[in-house]
Amino acid sequence: MSTTKRCYYETLEVERSADESTLKSAFRKLAMKWHPDRNPGDASSEVKFKEINEAYEVLKDGDKRAAYDRYGHAAFEQGMGGGAGFGAGFASSFSDIFEDLFGMAGQRGGRGTGRERGADLRYNMEISLEDAFKGKTAQIEIPVSVTCESCSGIGAKAGTKPKTCSTCGGAGRVRQAQGFFTLERTCPSCQGRGQIIEDPCPSCTGSGRVTRERTLSVNIPQGVEDGTRIRLAGEGEAGVRGGPPGDLYIFLSLASHAIFQRDGADLHCRVPISMVTAALGGEFEVPTIERGKTKVKVPSGTQTGRRFRITGKGMPVLRSRQVGDMYVQVAVETPQNLTKKQQELLAEFEKLSSGATQPEAAGFFTKVKDFFGSRANTP
Ligand SMILES: [Zn+2]
Ligand SMILES: [Zn+2]
């Protein structure tokens, strides 16, 4: 993928409308400035120099320039390899970026041998809050491209051997005169591999890799959060032609829970209580995340919305011994569908309740009084 690549016009510091001679002089100026011979030991100038050359190679050619104007860098991307065919949950995006970086910096392992590190894979997994609490070992099935067994990843049919590329003599790179300079570039005949496969392996059609379902066991530690990433080193795609494999990243997301809301290590839940329990006080049971129960004591005169803290009943903190708390918020419920008898009793209660304190009501009616009082006072 070339998302990290700079626009060719920007690289050459010219307008999109620049004509041939403008391009040429811009290229000359920049190539002189960033030529590695003029900047010995400066790796970044080498990268710049390569970028400038690449940009000029494309823009000086009418057809290539037209293709670039239309499709951008995508116009020159070589057939997307193995990673593209995977199902939902997979994307081989990471090492594309790394490969771009390393490819451009010329540090790719085993230059000229075509060895490449396999792509990193992403696997999205949703887990329940209970699993995040307890931790678990999950079995996952992943389609992963692995080294082809028939040809040991070489890509040549059994009994045959790849031939040394005649264009580059096996070096994988060719030298080419360009303007004033001799440039080294990837061999176009063998794409840098140094070898040509004449009889491709039928199992992998010469790519050296095949797709297999692989079952992996993933250890999910206690206390993982939404967005936690687990890296399984070396479990990504197989490398190309004996290159090292990529990594597999498990991206965890937490399913929402019917009872608990998580806030860091703390858990919150809302519990309805009756008007009578709230007024008289009492005790009720609430479930806990470990599928147990705990008692919550409410004092008499409890107002709706009050929170009670139960220490140590929250979530474990990832890679630590700490545990969060659980907060229980009560919601006082007004009863509905009262029987005649119940209505009578409540009406009776209302008559008798002149002595009871209604803290919120008292506060409110004081404010109302002040409100009207202040209006009366304004002229
Ligand atoms: Zn094969
Ligand atoms: Zn070659």
GROMACS .gro file of C-alpha atoms and ligand atoms in nm:
model
  381
    1MET     CA    1   0.000   0.000   0.000
    2SER     CA    2   0.131   0.340  -0.084
    3THR     CA    3  -0.056   0.565   0.152
    4THR     CA    4   0.268   0.676   0.308
    5LYS     CA    5   0.412   0.779  -0.027
    6ARG     CA    6   0.448   1.143  -0.112
    7CYS     CA    7   0.282   1.287  -0.416
    8TYR     CA    8   0.523   1.277  -0.709
    9TYR     CA    9   0.461   1.639  -0.795
   10GLU     CA   10   0.535   1.740  -0.437
   11THR     CA   11   0.848   1.530  -0.440
   12LEU     CA   12   0.976   1.719  -0.742
   13GLU     CA   13   0.847   2.050  -0.605
   14VAL     CA   14   0.656   2.133  -0.920
   15GLU     CA   15   0.299   2.225  -1.009
   16ARG     CA   16   0.068   1.955  -1.144
   17SER     CA   17   0.067   2.144  -1.472
   18ALA     CA   18   0.446   2.150  -1.505
   19ASP     CA   19   0.574   2.087  -1.858
   20GLU     CA   20   0.855   1.855  -1.959
   21SER     CA   21   1.138   2.104  -1.935
   22THR     CA   22   1.022   2.226  -1.594
   23LEU     CA   23   1.013   1.868  -1.472
   24LYS     CA   24   1.357   1.801  -1.610
   25SER     CA   25   1.521   2.100  -1.450
   26ALA     CA   26   1.343   2.036  -1.119
   27PHE     CA   27   1.468   1.680  -1.130
   28ARG     CA   28   1.826   1.787  -1.210
   29LYS     CA   29   1.834   2.042  -0.932
   30LEU     CA   30   1.699   1.801  -0.669
   31ALA     CA   31   1.899   1.503  -0.791
   32MET     CA   32   2.221   1.705  -0.763
   33LYS     CA   33   2.126   1.818  -0.415
   34TRP     CA   34   2.035   1.475  -0.278
   35HIS     CA   35   2.276   1.254  -0.467
   36PRO     CA   36   2.430   1.003  -0.223
   37ASP     CA   37   2.780   1.091  -0.343
   38ARG     CA   38   2.723   1.444  -0.227
   39ASN     CA   39   2.579   1.338   0.107
   40PRO     CA   40   2.797   1.051   0.219
   41GLY     CA   41   2.670   0.862   0.520
   42ASP     CA   42   2.333   1.039   0.521
   43ALA     CA   43   2.069   0.769   0.487
   44SER     CA   44   1.782   1.015   0.454
   45SER     CA   45   1.935   1.175   0.147
   46GLU     CA   46   1.953   0.834  -0.015
   47VAL     CA   47   1.583   0.787   0.050
   48LYS     CA   48   1.509   1.131  -0.091
   49PHE     CA   49   1.721   1.062  -0.393
   50LYS     CA   50   1.531   0.744  -0.462
   51GLU     CA   51   1.199   0.922  -0.424
   52ILE     CA   52   1.304   1.192  -0.666
   53ASN     CA   53   1.413   0.934  -0.921
   54GLU     CA   54   1.097   0.736  -0.884
   55ALA     CA   55   0.883   1.046  -0.925
   56TYR     CA   56   1.074   1.157  -1.233
   57GLU     CA   57   1.064   0.810  -1.389
   58VAL     CA   58   0.687   0.828  -1.381
   59LEU     CA   59   0.624   1.192  -1.464
   60LYS     CA   60   0.864   1.212  -1.758
   61ASP     CA   61   0.670   0.934  -1.931
   62GLY     CA   62   0.347   1.063  -2.083
   63ASP     CA   63   0.150   0.742  -2.036
   64LYS     CA   64   0.270   0.680  -1.684
   65ARG     CA   65   0.203   1.039  -1.591
   66ALA     CA   66  -0.153   1.014  -1.724
   67ALA     CA   67  -0.206   0.696  -1.525
   68TYR     CA   68  -0.066   0.859  -1.214
   69ASP     CA   69  -0.287   1.168  -1.256
   70ARG     CA   70  -0.586   0.940  -1.275
   71TYR     CA   71  -0.517   0.674  -1.014
   72GLY     CA   72  -0.234   0.810  -0.803
   73HIS     CA   73   0.022   0.567  -0.666
   74ALA     CA   74  -0.228   0.285  -0.702
   75ALA     CA   75  -0.155   0.293  -1.076
   76PHE     CA   76   0.182   0.132  -1.012
   77GLU     CA   77   0.107  -0.109  -0.738
   78GLN     CA   78   0.194  -0.462  -0.825
   79GLY     CA   79  -0.078  -0.724  -0.795
   80MET     CA   80  -0.177  -0.733  -0.431
   81GLY     CA   81  -0.041  -1.050  -0.279
   82GLY     CA   82  -0.183  -1.315  -0.048
   83GLY     CA   83  -0.330  -1.100   0.227
   84ALA     CA   84  -0.608  -0.953   0.016
   85GLY     CA   85  -0.820  -1.266   0.004
   86PHE     CA   86  -0.898  -1.302   0.373
   87GLY     CA   87  -1.244  -1.289   0.518
   88ALA     CA   88  -1.397  -1.049   0.765
   89GLY     CA   89  -1.181  -0.956   1.055
   90PHE     CA   90  -0.856  -0.968   0.866
   91ALA     CA   91  -0.647  -0.704   0.715
   92SER     CA   92  -0.283  -0.725   0.630
   93SER     CA   93  -0.225  -0.359   0.668
   94PHE     CA   94   0.050  -0.323   0.921
   95SER     CA   95   0.354  -0.460   0.755
   96ASP     CA   96   0.261  -0.296   0.428
   97ILE     CA   97   0.363   0.021   0.597
   98PHE     CA   98   0.675  -0.132   0.745
   99GLU     CA   99   0.764  -0.283   0.413
  100ASP     CA  100   0.725   0.052   0.247
  101LEU     CA  101   0.951   0.210   0.501
  102PHE     CA  102   1.213  -0.058   0.495
  103GLY     CA  103   1.183  -0.112   0.123
  104MET     CA  104   1.249   0.251   0.059
  105ALA     CA  105   1.533   0.266   0.305
  106GLY     CA  106   1.688  -0.033   0.133
  107GLN     CA  107   1.707  -0.237   0.455
  108ARG     CA  108   1.488  -0.525   0.358
  109GLY     CA  109   1.633  -0.849   0.488
  110GLY     CA  110   1.849  -1.041   0.245
  111ARG     CA  111   1.864  -0.791  -0.036
  112GLY     CA  112   1.835  -0.950  -0.375
  113THR     CA  113   1.709  -1.284  -0.247
  114GLY     CA  114   1.342  -1.180  -0.259
  115ARG     CA  115   1.300  -1.279   0.104
  116GLU     CA  116   1.024  -1.082   0.264
  117ARG     CA  117   0.871  -1.076   0.604
  118GLY     CA  118   0.512  -1.204   0.604
  119ALA     CA  119   0.229  -0.958   0.658
  120ASP     CA  120   0.090  -0.891   1.002
  121LEU     CA  121  -0.268  -0.997   1.048
  122ARG     CA  122  -0.547  -0.845   1.249
  123TYR     CA  123  -0.819  -1.053   1.411
  124ASN     CA  124  -1.117  -0.882   1.572
  125MET     CA  125  -1.264  -1.060   1.870
  126GLU     CA  126  -1.559  -0.962   2.083
  127ILE     CA  127  -1.563  -1.094   2.437
  128SER     CA  128  -1.808  -1.068   2.723
  129LEU     CA  129  -1.750  -0.867   3.037
  130GLU     CA  130  -1.743  -1.192   3.234
  131ASP     CA  131  -1.459  -1.320   3.015
  132ALA     CA  132  -1.271  -0.996   3.067
  133PHE     CA  133  -1.323  -1.045   3.441
  134LYS     CA  134  -1.210  -1.407   3.455
  135GLY     CA  135  -0.971  -1.417   3.164
  136LYS     CA  136  -0.994  -1.709   2.927
  137THR     CA  137  -0.830  -1.921   2.667
  138ALA     CA  138  -1.006  -1.881   2.333
  139GLN     CA  139  -0.966  -2.108   2.034
  140ILE     CA  140  -0.969  -1.916   1.711
  141GLU     CA  141  -0.968  -2.040   1.353
  142ILE     CA  142  -0.770  -1.824   1.121
  143PRO     CA  143  -0.712  -1.860   0.752
  144VAL     CA  144  -0.346  -1.788   0.727
  145SER     CA  145  -0.106  -1.820   0.443
  146VAL     CA  146   0.171  -2.059   0.532
  147THR     CA  147   0.483  -2.184   0.360
  148CYS     CA  148   0.389  -2.435   0.087
  149GLU     CA  149   0.495  -2.785   0.191
  150SER     CA  150   0.524  -2.924  -0.162
  151CYS     CA  151   0.802  -2.686  -0.258
  152SER     CA  152   0.922  -2.575   0.086
  153GLY     CA  153   0.830  -2.221  -0.010
  154ILE     CA  154   1.064  -2.205  -0.307
  155GLY     CA  155   0.779  -2.195  -0.557
  156ALA     CA  156   0.932  -2.437  -0.807
  157LYS     CA  157   0.771  -2.769  -0.905
  158ALA     CA  158   0.913  -3.074  -0.728
  159GLY     CA  159   1.225  -3.198  -0.908
  160THR     CA  160   1.292  -2.860  -1.068
  161LYS     CA  161   1.493  -2.569  -0.944
  162PRO     CA  162   1.452  -2.199  -1.001
  163LYS     CA  163   1.698  -2.063  -1.253
  164THR     CA  164   1.929  -1.776  -1.193
  165CYS     CA  165   1.785  -1.465  -1.355
  166SER     CA  166   1.980  -1.383  -1.667
  167THR     CA  167   1.895  -1.013  -1.659
  168CYS     CA  168   2.061  -0.944  -1.326
  169GLY     CA  169   2.277  -1.253  -1.291
  170GLY     CA  170   2.104  -1.337  -0.965
  171ALA     CA  171   2.178  -1.005  -0.793
  172GLY     CA  172   1.814  -0.896  -0.799
  173ARG     CA  173   1.916  -0.545  -0.893
  174VAL     CA  174   2.027  -0.390  -1.216
  175ARG     CA  175   2.228  -0.079  -1.289
  176GLN     CA  176   2.088   0.164  -1.534
  177ALA     CA  177   2.219   0.489  -1.677
  178GLN     CA  178   1.977   0.769  -1.615
  179GLY     CA  179   2.062   1.129  -1.691
  180PHE     CA  180   2.403   1.185  -1.542
  181PHE     CA  181   2.387   0.900  -1.300
  182THR     CA  182   2.401   0.530  -1.290
  183LEU     CA  183   2.114   0.407  -1.079
  184GLU     CA  184   2.059   0.075  -0.919
  185ARG     CA  185   1.706  -0.055  -0.929
  186THR     CA  186   1.511  -0.371  -0.867
  187CYS     CA  187   1.550  -0.614  -1.156
  188PRO     CA  188   1.236  -0.598  -1.370
  189SER     CA  189   1.268  -0.958  -1.490
  190CYS     CA  190   1.271  -1.128  -1.150
  191GLN     CA  191   1.129  -0.849  -0.928
  192GLY     CA  192   1.440  -0.861  -0.714
  193ARG     CA  193   1.435  -1.232  -0.646
  194GLY     CA  194   1.741  -1.310  -0.855
  195GLN     CA  195   1.574  -1.628  -0.971
  196ILE     CA  196   1.319  -1.720  -1.232
  197ILE     CA  197   1.076  -2.005  -1.176
  198GLU     CA  198   1.007  -2.183  -1.505
  199ASP     CA  199   0.800  -2.471  -1.365
  200PRO     CA  200   0.586  -2.329  -1.088
  201CYS     CA  201   0.480  -2.556  -0.803
  202PRO     CA  202   0.119  -2.666  -0.875
  203SER     CA  203   0.015  -2.644  -0.508
  204CYS     CA  204   0.097  -2.278  -0.468
  205THR     CA  205   0.123  -2.167  -0.834
  206GLY     CA  206   0.474  -2.053  -0.765
  207SER     CA  207   0.403  -1.812  -0.480
  208GLY     CA  208   0.558  -2.046  -0.223
  209ARG     CA  209   0.260  -1.995   0.007
  210VAL     CA  210  -0.075  -2.162   0.054
  211THR     CA  211  -0.379  -2.069   0.263
  212ARG     CA  212  -0.465  -2.295   0.554
  213GLU     CA  213  -0.712  -2.285   0.839
  214ARG     CA  214  -0.516  -2.278   1.155
  215THR     CA  215  -0.649  -2.316   1.507
  216LEU     CA  216  -0.475  -2.101   1.758
  217SER     CA  217  -0.521  -2.083   2.125
  218VAL     CA  218  -0.526  -1.727   2.254
  219ASN     CA  219  -0.475  -1.649   2.618
  220ILE     CA  220  -0.688  -1.353   2.721
  221PRO     CA  221  -0.563  -1.219   3.052
  222GLN     CA  222  -0.789  -1.090   3.329
  223GLY     CA  223  -0.883  -0.726   3.312
  224VAL     CA  224  -0.857  -0.666   2.937
  225GLU     CA  225  -1.040  -0.360   2.817
  226ASP     CA  226  -1.222  -0.253   2.508
  227GLY     CA  227  -0.946  -0.192   2.252
  228THR     CA  228  -0.680  -0.408   2.421
  229ARG     CA  229  -0.445  -0.556   2.162
  230ILE     CA  230  -0.280  -0.893   2.204
  231ARG     CA  231   0.020  -0.968   1.986
  232LEU     CA  232   0.105  -1.323   1.887
  233ALA     CA  233   0.456  -1.298   1.751
  234GLY     CA  234   0.523  -1.502   1.440
  235GLU     CA  235   0.159  -1.612   1.395
  236GLY     CA  236   0.089  -1.385   1.101
  237GLU     CA  237   0.137  -1.464   0.736
  238ALA     CA  238   0.430  -1.677   0.630
  239GLY     CA  239   0.725  -1.488   0.490
  240VAL     CA  240   0.798  -1.488   0.120
  241ARG     CA  241   1.069  -1.728   0.008
  242GLY     CA  242   1.193  -1.816   0.351
  243GLY     CA  243   1.147  -1.468   0.503
  244PRO     CA  244   1.029  -1.447   0.865
  245PRO     CA  245   0.655  -1.466   0.938
  246GLY     CA  246   0.452  -1.162   1.039
  247ASP     CA  247   0.267  -1.122   1.368
  248LEU     CA  248  -0.097  -1.174   1.452
  249TYR     CA  249  -0.274  -0.901   1.645
  250ILE     CA  250  -0.595  -0.977   1.830
  251PHE     CA  251  -0.804  -0.664   1.873
  252LEU     CA  252  -1.046  -0.710   2.158
  253SER     CA  253  -1.377  -0.536   2.196
  254LEU     CA  254  -1.608  -0.581   2.490
  255ALA     CA  255  -1.973  -0.663   2.438
  256SER     CA  256  -2.209  -0.446   2.637
  257HIS     CA  257  -2.349  -0.611   2.946
  258ALA     CA  258  -2.713  -0.636   3.050
  259ILE     CA  259  -2.648  -0.537   3.411
  260PHE     CA  260  -2.308  -0.374   3.446
  261GLN     CA  261  -2.148  -0.074   3.285
  262ARG     CA  262  -1.774  -0.061   3.307
  263ASP     CA  263  -1.577   0.250   3.388
  264GLY     CA  264  -1.209   0.157   3.398
  265ALA     CA  265  -1.183  -0.095   3.679
  266ASP     CA  266  -1.515   0.005   3.835
  267LEU     CA  267  -1.852  -0.141   3.758
  268HIS     CA  268  -2.178   0.045   3.780
  269CYS     CA  269  -2.527  -0.090   3.801
  270ARG     CA  270  -2.869   0.054   3.869
  271VAL     CA  271  -3.112  -0.129   4.094
  272PRO     CA  272  -3.480  -0.045   4.139
  273ILE     CA  273  -3.608  -0.042   4.497
  274SER     CA  274  -3.958   0.004   4.627
  275MET     CA  275  -4.081   0.327   4.774
  276VAL     CA  276  -4.134   0.147   5.103
  277THR     CA  277  -3.779   0.007   5.122
  278ALA     CA  278  -3.644   0.351   5.040
  279ALA     CA  279  -3.854   0.510   5.317
  280LEU     CA  280  -3.814   0.247   5.586
  281GLY     CA  281  -3.466   0.125   5.499
  282GLY     CA  282  -3.381  -0.234   5.430
  283GLU     CA  283  -3.154  -0.476   5.259
  284PHE     CA  284  -3.153  -0.615   4.909
  285GLU     CA  285  -2.933  -0.842   4.704
  286VAL     CA  286  -2.746  -0.746   4.389
  287PRO     CA  287  -2.563  -0.976   4.150
  288THR     CA  288  -2.185  -0.947   4.118
  289ILE     CA  289  -1.973  -0.994   3.808
  290GLU     CA  290  -1.832  -1.324   3.937
  291ARG     CA  291  -2.191  -1.456   3.929
  292GLY     CA  292  -2.231  -1.424   4.303
  293LYS     CA  293  -2.454  -1.202   4.512
  294THR     CA  294  -2.386  -0.932   4.760
  295LYS     CA  295  -2.612  -0.749   5.002
  296VAL     CA  296  -2.667  -0.377   4.993
  297LYS     CA  297  -2.805  -0.206   5.301
  298VAL     CA  298  -3.008   0.106   5.243
  299PRO     CA  299  -3.076   0.335   5.535
  300SER     CA  300  -3.426   0.471   5.595
  301GLY     CA  301  -3.507   0.781   5.397
  302THR     CA  302  -3.289   0.684   5.097
  303GLN     CA  303  -3.345   0.910   4.797
  304THR     CA  304  -3.355   0.791   4.440
  305GLY     CA  305  -3.021   0.811   4.257
  306ARG     CA  306  -2.811   0.749   4.569
  307ARG     CA  307  -2.500   0.539   4.504
  308PHE     CA  308  -2.360   0.271   4.729
  309ARG     CA  309  -2.005   0.151   4.691
  310ILE     CA  310  -1.909  -0.212   4.733
  311THR     CA  311  -1.533  -0.230   4.750
  312GLY     CA  312  -1.342  -0.498   4.565
  313LYS     CA  313  -1.635  -0.614   4.354
  314GLY     CA  314  -1.524  -0.444   4.034
  315MET     CA  315  -1.292  -0.558   3.755
  316PRO     CA  316  -0.934  -0.672   3.793
  317VAL     CA  317  -0.677  -0.431   3.654
  318LEU     CA  318  -0.479  -0.576   3.364
  319ARG     CA  319  -0.141  -0.712   3.474
  320SER     CA  320  -0.177  -0.598   3.834
  321ARG     CA  321  -0.327  -0.720   4.156
  322GLN     CA  322  -0.564  -0.429   4.189
  323VAL     CA  323  -0.937  -0.470   4.172
  324GLY     CA  324  -1.194  -0.199   4.116
  325ASP     CA  325  -1.517  -0.134   4.305
  326MET     CA  326  -1.879  -0.181   4.225
  327TYR     CA  327  -2.125   0.106   4.249
  328VAL     CA  328  -2.491   0.038   4.300
  329GLN     CA  329  -2.725   0.323   4.225
  330VAL     CA  330  -3.077   0.290   4.356
  331ALA     CA  331  -3.381   0.401   4.162
  332VAL     CA  332  -3.688   0.443   4.382
  333GLU     CA  333  -3.991   0.321   4.196
  334THR     CA  334  -4.339   0.461   4.217
  335PRO     CA  335  -4.586   0.172   4.228
  336GLN     CA  336  -4.846   0.142   3.953
  337ASN     CA  337  -5.184  -0.034   3.930
  338LEU     CA  338  -5.264   0.006   4.298
  339THR     CA  339  -5.562  -0.177   4.443
  340LYS     CA  340  -5.840   0.020   4.606
  341LYS     CA  341  -5.714  -0.078   4.948
  342GLN     CA  342  -5.359   0.034   4.868
  343GLN     CA  343  -5.488   0.367   4.738
  344GLU     CA  344  -5.686   0.420   5.057
  345LEU     CA  345  -5.384   0.341   5.271
  346LEU     CA  346  -5.166   0.582   5.080
  347ALA     CA  347  -5.428   0.854   5.104
  348GLU     CA  348  -5.444   0.786   5.476
  349PHE     CA  349  -5.065   0.804   5.489
  350GLU     CA  350  -5.070   1.138   5.310
  351LYS     CA  351  -5.309   1.279   5.574
  352LEU     CA  352  -5.076   1.163   5.850
  353SER     CA  353  -4.751   1.261   5.686
  354SER     CA  354  -4.741   1.627   5.788
  355GLY     CA  355  -4.462   1.551   6.031
  356ALA     CA  356  -4.240   1.360   5.784
  357THR     CA  357  -3.946   1.536   5.629
  358GLN     CA  358  -3.940   1.553   5.251
  359PRO     CA  359  -3.594   1.703   5.201
  360GLU     CA  360  -3.615   1.774   4.832
  361ALA     CA  361  -3.969   1.902   4.844
  362ALA     CA  362  -3.880   2.127   5.138
  363GLY     CA  363  -3.590   2.272   4.943
  364PHE     CA  364  -3.797   2.315   4.632
  365PHE     CA  365  -4.088   2.488   4.794
  366THR     CA  366  -3.853   2.724   4.973
  367LYS     CA  367  -3.714   2.819   4.632
  368VAL     CA  368  -4.063   2.868   4.491
  369LYS     CA  369  -4.148   3.094   4.779
  370ASP     CA  370  -3.829   3.296   4.726
  371PHE     CA  371  -3.905   3.316   4.355
  372PHE     CA  372  -4.247   3.469   4.403
  373GLY     CA  373  -4.116   3.680   4.688
  374SER     CA  374  -3.845   3.829   4.471
  375ARG     CA  375  -4.094   3.907   4.195
  376ALA     CA  376  -4.322   4.082   4.436
  377ASN     CA  377  -4.028   4.295   4.544
  378THR     CA  378  -3.931   4.407   4.195
  379PRO     CA  379  -4.100   4.733   4.105
  380ZN      ZN  380   0.459  -2.472  -0.365
  381ZN      ZN  381   1.674  -1.055  -1.221
   0.00000   0.00000   0.00000
